């Protein structure tokens, strides 16, 4: 394959992943909107931004963009590798999309929220929020500035990631309470127990879609699209029961692996390849033995017939 063709495929992959990331952020924003109108709280960062933006009489989208830009200055200075197209899509799009979805929801639904509507909105909101997070992070095009803070602090301060992340989330929760942001059950779930749902979406949808997207970028065709649509139609919903530790692992995944973790993952992948190679060799041997046994029996049958 020529270098120019490989370059075209690379940029096609980036373009498709960017669209995919945008869709993920849009779904994430829709889920956050449903949690917001359901009065069950939001993730700590959005919650504190809503509280401050209300006090400043500013839209969430504009204030969150300013807050993200301020945080990103530190991220660029300390670890610019975490910045990518996905970072820009998230920091610019999420807040404005929540504003837009909130206005759309208010224009469609005019009734006063009840306990039932709050529960329904909360469940749908959490499902969509975790789905959007999974889709967005699977593109590996950079992380939101907020999600880059804990891993940077962990590296700089030589403190375990989980402790930095917990301190960060709790700090923003306290700030959200101080500024009157929407803190509730969803805040706790998103901060500590969203991992199983994100993992479920990763395994059942996002990772497969990204793999199909990468394959399509290498050989774009209508047939590839058809296979992707057919595969997506087979995904079903399930419940995963692991929680807090898995959530921290997912949040760390958002910030990409450290150099040491990357080396460990590479070693694990190398071992998996070696095991797969041995499995293929053994399977071929088994197939050869079965084939020879089949031929021997066929000869015996012919001899008996004679």
PDB file of C-alpha atoms in Angstrom, residues 52-240:
ATOM      1  CA  UNK A  52     -21.737  29.078  39.168  1.00  0.00           C
ATOM      2  CA  UNK A  53     -23.283  29.915  35.775  1.00  0.00           C
ATOM      3  CA  UNK A  54     -26.663  30.550  37.422  1.00  0.00           C
ATOM      4  CA  UNK A  55     -25.088  32.914  39.934  1.00  0.00           C
ATOM      5  CA  UNK A  56     -23.353  34.782  37.096  1.00  0.00           C
ATOM      6  CA  UNK A  57     -26.522  34.815  34.952  1.00  0.00           C
ATOM      7  CA  UNK A  58     -24.551  33.086  32.228  1.00  0.00           C
ATOM      8  CA  UNK A  59     -25.498  30.118  30.040  1.00  0.00           C
ATOM      9  CA  UNK A  60     -24.036  26.751  31.040  1.00  0.00           C
ATOM     10  CA  UNK A  61     -22.465  26.331  27.599  1.00  0.00           C
ATOM     11  CA  UNK A  62     -20.542  29.601  27.750  1.00  0.00           C
ATOM     12  CA  UNK A  63     -19.394  29.223  31.362  1.00  0.00           C
ATOM     13  CA  UNK A  64     -18.389  25.563  30.910  1.00  0.00           C
ATOM     14  CA  UNK A  65     -16.383  26.509  27.828  1.00  0.00           C
ATOM     15  CA  UNK A  66     -14.529  29.169  29.828  1.00  0.00           C
ATOM     16  CA  UNK A  67     -13.928  26.746  32.722  1.00  0.00           C
ATOM     17  CA  UNK A  68     -12.673  24.051  30.353  1.00  0.00           C
ATOM     18  CA  UNK A  69     -10.373  26.509  28.579  1.00  0.00           C
ATOM     19  CA  UNK A  70      -8.904  27.573  31.932  1.00  0.00           C
ATOM     20  CA  UNK A  71      -8.291  23.946  32.965  1.00  0.00           C
ATOM     21  CA  UNK A  72      -6.861  23.074  29.565  1.00  0.00           C
ATOM     22  CA  UNK A  73      -4.129  25.700  29.980  1.00  0.00           C
ATOM     23  CA  UNK A  74      -2.749  23.643  32.875  1.00  0.00           C
ATOM     24  CA  UNK A  75      -3.242  20.378  30.981  1.00  0.00           C
ATOM     25  CA  UNK A  76      -1.285  21.714  27.996  1.00  0.00           C
ATOM     26  CA  UNK A  77       1.531  22.906  30.244  1.00  0.00           C
ATOM     27  CA  UNK A  78       1.716  19.664  32.222  1.00  0.00           C
ATOM     28  CA  UNK A  79       0.753  16.902  29.762  1.00  0.00           C
ATOM     29  CA  UNK A  80      -0.329  18.048  26.304  1.00  0.00           C
ATOM     30  CA  UNK A  81      -0.497  14.438  25.046  1.00  0.00           C
ATOM     31  CA  UNK A  82      -3.937  14.180  26.619  1.00  0.00           C
ATOM     32  CA  UNK A  83      -5.286  16.909  24.322  1.00  0.00           C
ATOM     33  CA  UNK A  84      -6.860  15.941  20.999  1.00  0.00           C
ATOM     34  CA  UNK A  85      -9.817  16.549  18.712  1.00  0.00           C
ATOM     35  CA  UNK A  86     -12.067  14.728  21.181  1.00  0.00           C
ATOM     36  CA  UNK A  87     -11.004  17.179  23.897  1.00  0.00           C
ATOM     37  CA  UNK A  88     -12.166  20.145  21.818  1.00  0.00           C
ATOM     38  CA  UNK A  89     -15.447  18.438  20.888  1.00  0.00           C
ATOM     39  CA  UNK A  90     -16.194  17.705  24.540  1.00  0.00           C
ATOM     40  CA  UNK A  91     -15.167  21.052  26.021  1.00  0.00           C
ATOM     41  CA  UNK A  92     -17.000  23.094  23.367  1.00  0.00           C
ATOM     42  CA  UNK A  93     -20.011  20.894  22.716  1.00  0.00           C
ATOM     43  CA  UNK A  94     -21.176  19.350  26.004  1.00  0.00           C
ATOM     44  CA  UNK A  95     -22.346  22.493  27.818  1.00  0.00           C
ATOM     45  CA  UNK A  96     -24.044  24.077  24.801  1.00  0.00           C
ATOM     46  CA  UNK A  97     -25.750  20.775  23.959  1.00  0.00           C
ATOM     47  CA  UNK A  98     -27.124  20.489  27.507  1.00  0.00           C
ATOM     48  CA  UNK A  99     -28.513  24.043  27.139  1.00  0.00           C
ATOM     49  CA  UNK A 100     -30.081  23.138  23.789  1.00  0.00           C
ATOM     50  CA  UNK A 101     -31.562  19.831  24.962  1.00  0.00           C
ATOM     51  CA  UNK A 102     -32.915  21.519  28.109  1.00  0.00           C
ATOM     52  CA  UNK A 103     -34.722  24.142  26.015  1.00  0.00           C
ATOM     53  CA  UNK A 104     -36.050  21.458  23.677  1.00  0.00           C
ATOM     54  CA  UNK A 105     -37.317  19.383  26.598  1.00  0.00           C
ATOM     55  CA  UNK A 106     -39.095  22.391  28.130  1.00  0.00           C
ATOM     56  CA  UNK A 107     -40.776  23.218  24.817  1.00  0.00           C
ATOM     57  CA  UNK A 108     -42.068  19.658  24.378  1.00  0.00           C
ATOM     58  CA  UNK A 109     -43.035  18.702  27.929  1.00  0.00           C
ATOM     59  CA  UNK A 110     -45.052  21.329  29.829  1.00  0.00           C
ATOM     60  CA  UNK A 111     -46.213  19.242  32.814  1.00  0.00           C
ATOM     61  CA  UNK A 112     -44.851  19.471  36.346  1.00  0.00           C
ATOM     62  CA  UNK A 113     -42.324  16.711  37.078  1.00  0.00           C
ATOM     63  CA  UNK A 114     -43.623  13.890  39.285  1.00  0.00           C
ATOM     64  CA  UNK A 115     -41.886  11.085  41.128  1.00  0.00           C
ATOM     65  CA  UNK A 116     -42.548   8.763  38.174  1.00  0.00           C
ATOM     66  CA  UNK A 117     -41.132  11.160  35.567  1.00  0.00           C
ATOM     67  CA  UNK A 118     -38.098  11.795  37.763  1.00  0.00           C
ATOM     68  CA  UNK A 119     -37.391   8.061  38.017  1.00  0.00           C
ATOM     69  CA  UNK A 120     -37.883   7.528  34.277  1.00  0.00           C
ATOM     70  CA  UNK A 121     -35.749  10.540  33.373  1.00  0.00           C
ATOM     71  CA  UNK A 122     -33.096   9.454  35.855  1.00  0.00           C
ATOM     72  CA  UNK A 123     -32.816   5.896  34.539  1.00  0.00           C
ATOM     73  CA  UNK A 124     -32.800   6.980  30.891  1.00  0.00           C
ATOM     74  CA  UNK A 125     -30.398   9.799  31.710  1.00  0.00           C
ATOM     75  CA  UNK A 126     -27.885   7.495  33.395  1.00  0.00           C
ATOM     76  CA  UNK A 127     -28.079   4.964  30.556  1.00  0.00           C
ATOM     77  CA  UNK A 128     -27.553   7.654  27.921  1.00  0.00           C
ATOM     78  CA  UNK A 129     -24.844   9.445  29.919  1.00  0.00           C
ATOM     79  CA  UNK A 130     -22.794   6.246  30.300  1.00  0.00           C
ATOM     80  CA  UNK A 131     -23.439   5.269  26.672  1.00  0.00           C
ATOM     81  CA  UNK A 132     -22.267   8.676  25.449  1.00  0.00           C
ATOM     82  CA  UNK A 133     -19.201   8.485  27.696  1.00  0.00           C
ATOM     83  CA  UNK A 134     -18.366   5.055  26.302  1.00  0.00           C
ATOM     84  CA  UNK A 135     -18.788   6.144  22.673  1.00  0.00           C
ATOM     85  CA  UNK A 136     -16.793   9.332  23.217  1.00  0.00           C
ATOM     86  CA  UNK A 137     -13.851   7.730  25.009  1.00  0.00           C
ATOM     87  CA  UNK A 138     -13.636   4.728  22.643  1.00  0.00           C
ATOM     88  CA  UNK A 139     -12.395   6.996  19.847  1.00  0.00           C
ATOM     89  CA  UNK A 140      -9.214   7.704  21.855  1.00  0.00           C
ATOM     90  CA  UNK A 141      -8.976  11.229  20.434  1.00  0.00           C
ATOM     91  CA  UNK A 142      -8.151  13.000  23.680  1.00  0.00           C
ATOM     92  CA  UNK A 143      -9.950  13.475  26.987  1.00  0.00           C
ATOM     93  CA  UNK A 144     -12.020  16.222  28.559  1.00  0.00           C
ATOM     94  CA  UNK A 145      -9.868  18.676  30.565  1.00  0.00           C
ATOM     95  CA  UNK A 146     -11.609  17.665  33.809  1.00  0.00           C
ATOM     96  CA  UNK A 147     -10.724  13.992  33.287  1.00  0.00           C
ATOM     97  CA  UNK A 148      -7.061  14.878  32.688  1.00  0.00           C
ATOM     98  CA  UNK A 149      -6.613  16.479  36.123  1.00  0.00           C
ATOM     99  CA  UNK A 150      -6.465  13.338  38.281  1.00  0.00           C
ATOM    100  CA  UNK A 151      -3.929  11.382  36.187  1.00  0.00           C
ATOM    101  CA  UNK A 152      -1.691  14.443  35.897  1.00  0.00           C
ATOM    102  CA  UNK A 153      -1.840  14.970  39.672  1.00  0.00           C
ATOM    103  CA  UNK A 154      -1.142  11.269  40.190  1.00  0.00           C
ATOM    104  CA  UNK A 155       1.982  11.431  38.024  1.00  0.00           C
ATOM    105  CA  UNK A 156       3.260  14.722  39.416  1.00  0.00           C
ATOM    106  CA  UNK A 157       2.541  14.035  43.096  1.00  0.00           C
ATOM    107  CA  UNK A 158       3.325  10.297  42.982  1.00  0.00           C
ATOM    108  CA  UNK A 159      -0.049   9.463  44.492  1.00  0.00           C
ATOM    109  CA  UNK A 160      -2.255   6.598  43.320  1.00  0.00           C
ATOM    110  CA  UNK A 161      -4.754   7.580  40.647  1.00  0.00           C
ATOM    111  CA  UNK A 162      -7.780   6.408  42.643  1.00  0.00           C
ATOM    112  CA  UNK A 163      -6.956   8.742  45.544  1.00  0.00           C
ATOM    113  CA  UNK A 164      -6.497  11.709  43.223  1.00  0.00           C
ATOM    114  CA  UNK A 165      -9.759  10.978  41.411  1.00  0.00           C
ATOM    115  CA  UNK A 166     -11.739  10.543  44.630  1.00  0.00           C
ATOM    116  CA  UNK A 167     -10.328  13.792  46.044  1.00  0.00           C
ATOM    117  CA  UNK A 168     -11.119  15.582  42.777  1.00  0.00           C
ATOM    118  CA  UNK A 169     -14.730  14.359  42.587  1.00  0.00           C
ATOM    119  CA  UNK A 170     -15.417  15.045  46.256  1.00  0.00           C
ATOM    120  CA  UNK A 171     -13.873  18.517  45.955  1.00  0.00           C
ATOM    121  CA  UNK A 172     -16.096  19.400  43.020  1.00  0.00           C
ATOM    122  CA  UNK A 173     -19.157  17.964  44.811  1.00  0.00           C
ATOM    123  CA  UNK A 174     -18.481  20.223  47.781  1.00  0.00           C
ATOM    124  CA  UNK A 175     -18.027  23.179  45.431  1.00  0.00           C
ATOM    125  CA  UNK A 176     -21.300  22.307  43.663  1.00  0.00           C
ATOM    126  CA  UNK A 177     -23.137  22.232  46.992  1.00  0.00           C
ATOM    127  CA  UNK A 178     -21.601  25.588  47.935  1.00  0.00           C
ATOM    128  CA  UNK A 179     -22.688  27.234  44.658  1.00  0.00           C
ATOM    129  CA  UNK A 180     -26.108  25.594  44.606  1.00  0.00           C
ATOM    130  CA  UNK A 181     -25.412  23.132  41.792  1.00  0.00           C
ATOM    131  CA  UNK A 182     -27.652  20.079  41.230  1.00  0.00           C
ATOM    132  CA  UNK A 183     -26.156  17.407  43.491  1.00  0.00           C
ATOM    133  CA  UNK A 184     -28.188  14.237  43.967  1.00  0.00           C
ATOM    134  CA  UNK A 185     -28.285  10.471  43.589  1.00  0.00           C
ATOM    135  CA  UNK A 186     -27.051  10.632  39.986  1.00  0.00           C
ATOM    136  CA  UNK A 187     -23.970  12.554  41.151  1.00  0.00           C
ATOM    137  CA  UNK A 188     -23.008   9.690  43.450  1.00  0.00           C
ATOM    138  CA  UNK A 189     -23.778   7.040  40.816  1.00  0.00           C
ATOM    139  CA  UNK A 190     -21.842   8.816  38.060  1.00  0.00           C
ATOM    140  CA  UNK A 191     -18.865   9.496  40.329  1.00  0.00           C
ATOM    141  CA  UNK A 192     -18.563   6.072  41.948  1.00  0.00           C
ATOM    142  CA  UNK A 193     -20.827   3.444  40.357  1.00  0.00           C
ATOM    143  CA  UNK A 194     -21.062   4.212  36.628  1.00  0.00           C
ATOM    144  CA  UNK A 195     -18.163   1.891  35.755  1.00  0.00           C
ATOM    145  CA  UNK A 196     -20.224  -1.274  35.181  1.00  0.00           C
ATOM    146  CA  UNK A 197     -22.550   0.482  32.753  1.00  0.00           C
ATOM    147  CA  UNK A 198     -19.683   2.086  30.842  1.00  0.00           C
ATOM    148  CA  UNK A 199     -17.929  -1.282  30.697  1.00  0.00           C
ATOM    149  CA  UNK A 200     -21.122  -2.876  29.406  1.00  0.00           C
ATOM    150  CA  UNK A 201     -21.450  -0.285  26.633  1.00  0.00           C
ATOM    151  CA  UNK A 202     -17.743  -0.725  25.794  1.00  0.00           C
ATOM    152  CA  UNK A 203     -17.994  -4.484  25.372  1.00  0.00           C
ATOM    153  CA  UNK A 204     -21.400  -4.694  23.734  1.00  0.00           C
ATOM    154  CA  UNK A 205     -21.354  -1.652  21.461  1.00  0.00           C
ATOM    155  CA  UNK A 206     -18.585   0.956  21.442  1.00  0.00           C
ATOM    156  CA  UNK A 207     -15.499  -1.222  20.965  1.00  0.00           C
ATOM    157  CA  UNK A 208     -17.176  -3.172  18.160  1.00  0.00           C
ATOM    158  CA  UNK A 209     -18.359  -0.041  16.418  1.00  0.00           C
ATOM    159  CA  UNK A 210     -14.908   1.521  16.610  1.00  0.00           C
ATOM    160  CA  UNK A 211     -13.330  -1.671  15.245  1.00  0.00           C
ATOM    161  CA  UNK A 212     -15.818  -1.657  12.377  1.00  0.00           C
ATOM    162  CA  UNK A 213     -15.148   2.025  11.781  1.00  0.00           C
ATOM    163  CA  UNK A 214     -11.378   1.418  11.577  1.00  0.00           C
ATOM    164  CA  UNK A 215     -11.888  -1.464   9.148  1.00  0.00           C
ATOM    165  CA  UNK A 216     -14.216   0.641   7.027  1.00  0.00           C
ATOM    166  CA  UNK A 217     -11.667   3.473   6.882  1.00  0.00           C
ATOM    167  CA  UNK A 218      -9.160   0.995   5.431  1.00  0.00           C
ATOM    168  CA  UNK A 219     -11.581  -0.436   2.857  1.00  0.00           C
ATOM    169  CA  UNK A 220     -14.571   1.933   2.538  1.00  0.00           C
ATOM    170  CA  UNK A 221     -17.511   0.324   0.747  1.00  0.00           C
ATOM    171  CA  UNK A 222     -21.256  -0.076   0.958  1.00  0.00           C
ATOM    172  CA  UNK A 223     -20.752  -3.687   1.982  1.00  0.00           C
ATOM    173  CA  UNK A 224     -18.725  -2.592   5.009  1.00  0.00           C
ATOM    174  CA  UNK A 225     -21.530  -0.266   6.079  1.00  0.00           C
ATOM    175  CA  UNK A 226     -24.055  -3.073   5.708  1.00  0.00           C
ATOM    176  CA  UNK A 227     -22.011  -5.373   7.927  1.00  0.00           C
ATOM    177  CA  UNK A 228     -21.662  -2.618  10.520  1.00  0.00           C
ATOM    178  CA  UNK A 229     -25.407  -1.945  10.620  1.00  0.00           C
ATOM    179  CA  UNK A 230     -26.163  -5.654  10.849  1.00  0.00           C
ATOM    180  CA  UNK A 231     -23.675  -6.087  13.684  1.00  0.00           C
ATOM    181  CA  UNK A 232     -25.063  -3.110  15.585  1.00  0.00           C
ATOM    182  CA  UNK A 233     -28.561  -4.580  15.338  1.00  0.00           C
ATOM    183  CA  UNK A 234     -27.446  -7.678  17.262  1.00  0.00           C
ATOM    184  CA  UNK A 235     -26.331  -5.865  20.391  1.00  0.00           C
ATOM    185  CA  UNK A 236     -28.593  -6.360  23.424  1.00  0.00           C
ATOM    186  CA  UNK A 237     -28.857  -4.803  26.850  1.00  0.00           C
ATOM    187  CA  UNK A 238     -27.630  -6.504  30.093  1.00  0.00           C
ATOM    188  CA  UNK A 239     -26.752  -5.659  33.708  1.00  0.00           C
ATOM    189  CA  UNK A 240     -23.226  -5.640  35.122  1.00  0.00           C
TER     190      UNK A 240
END
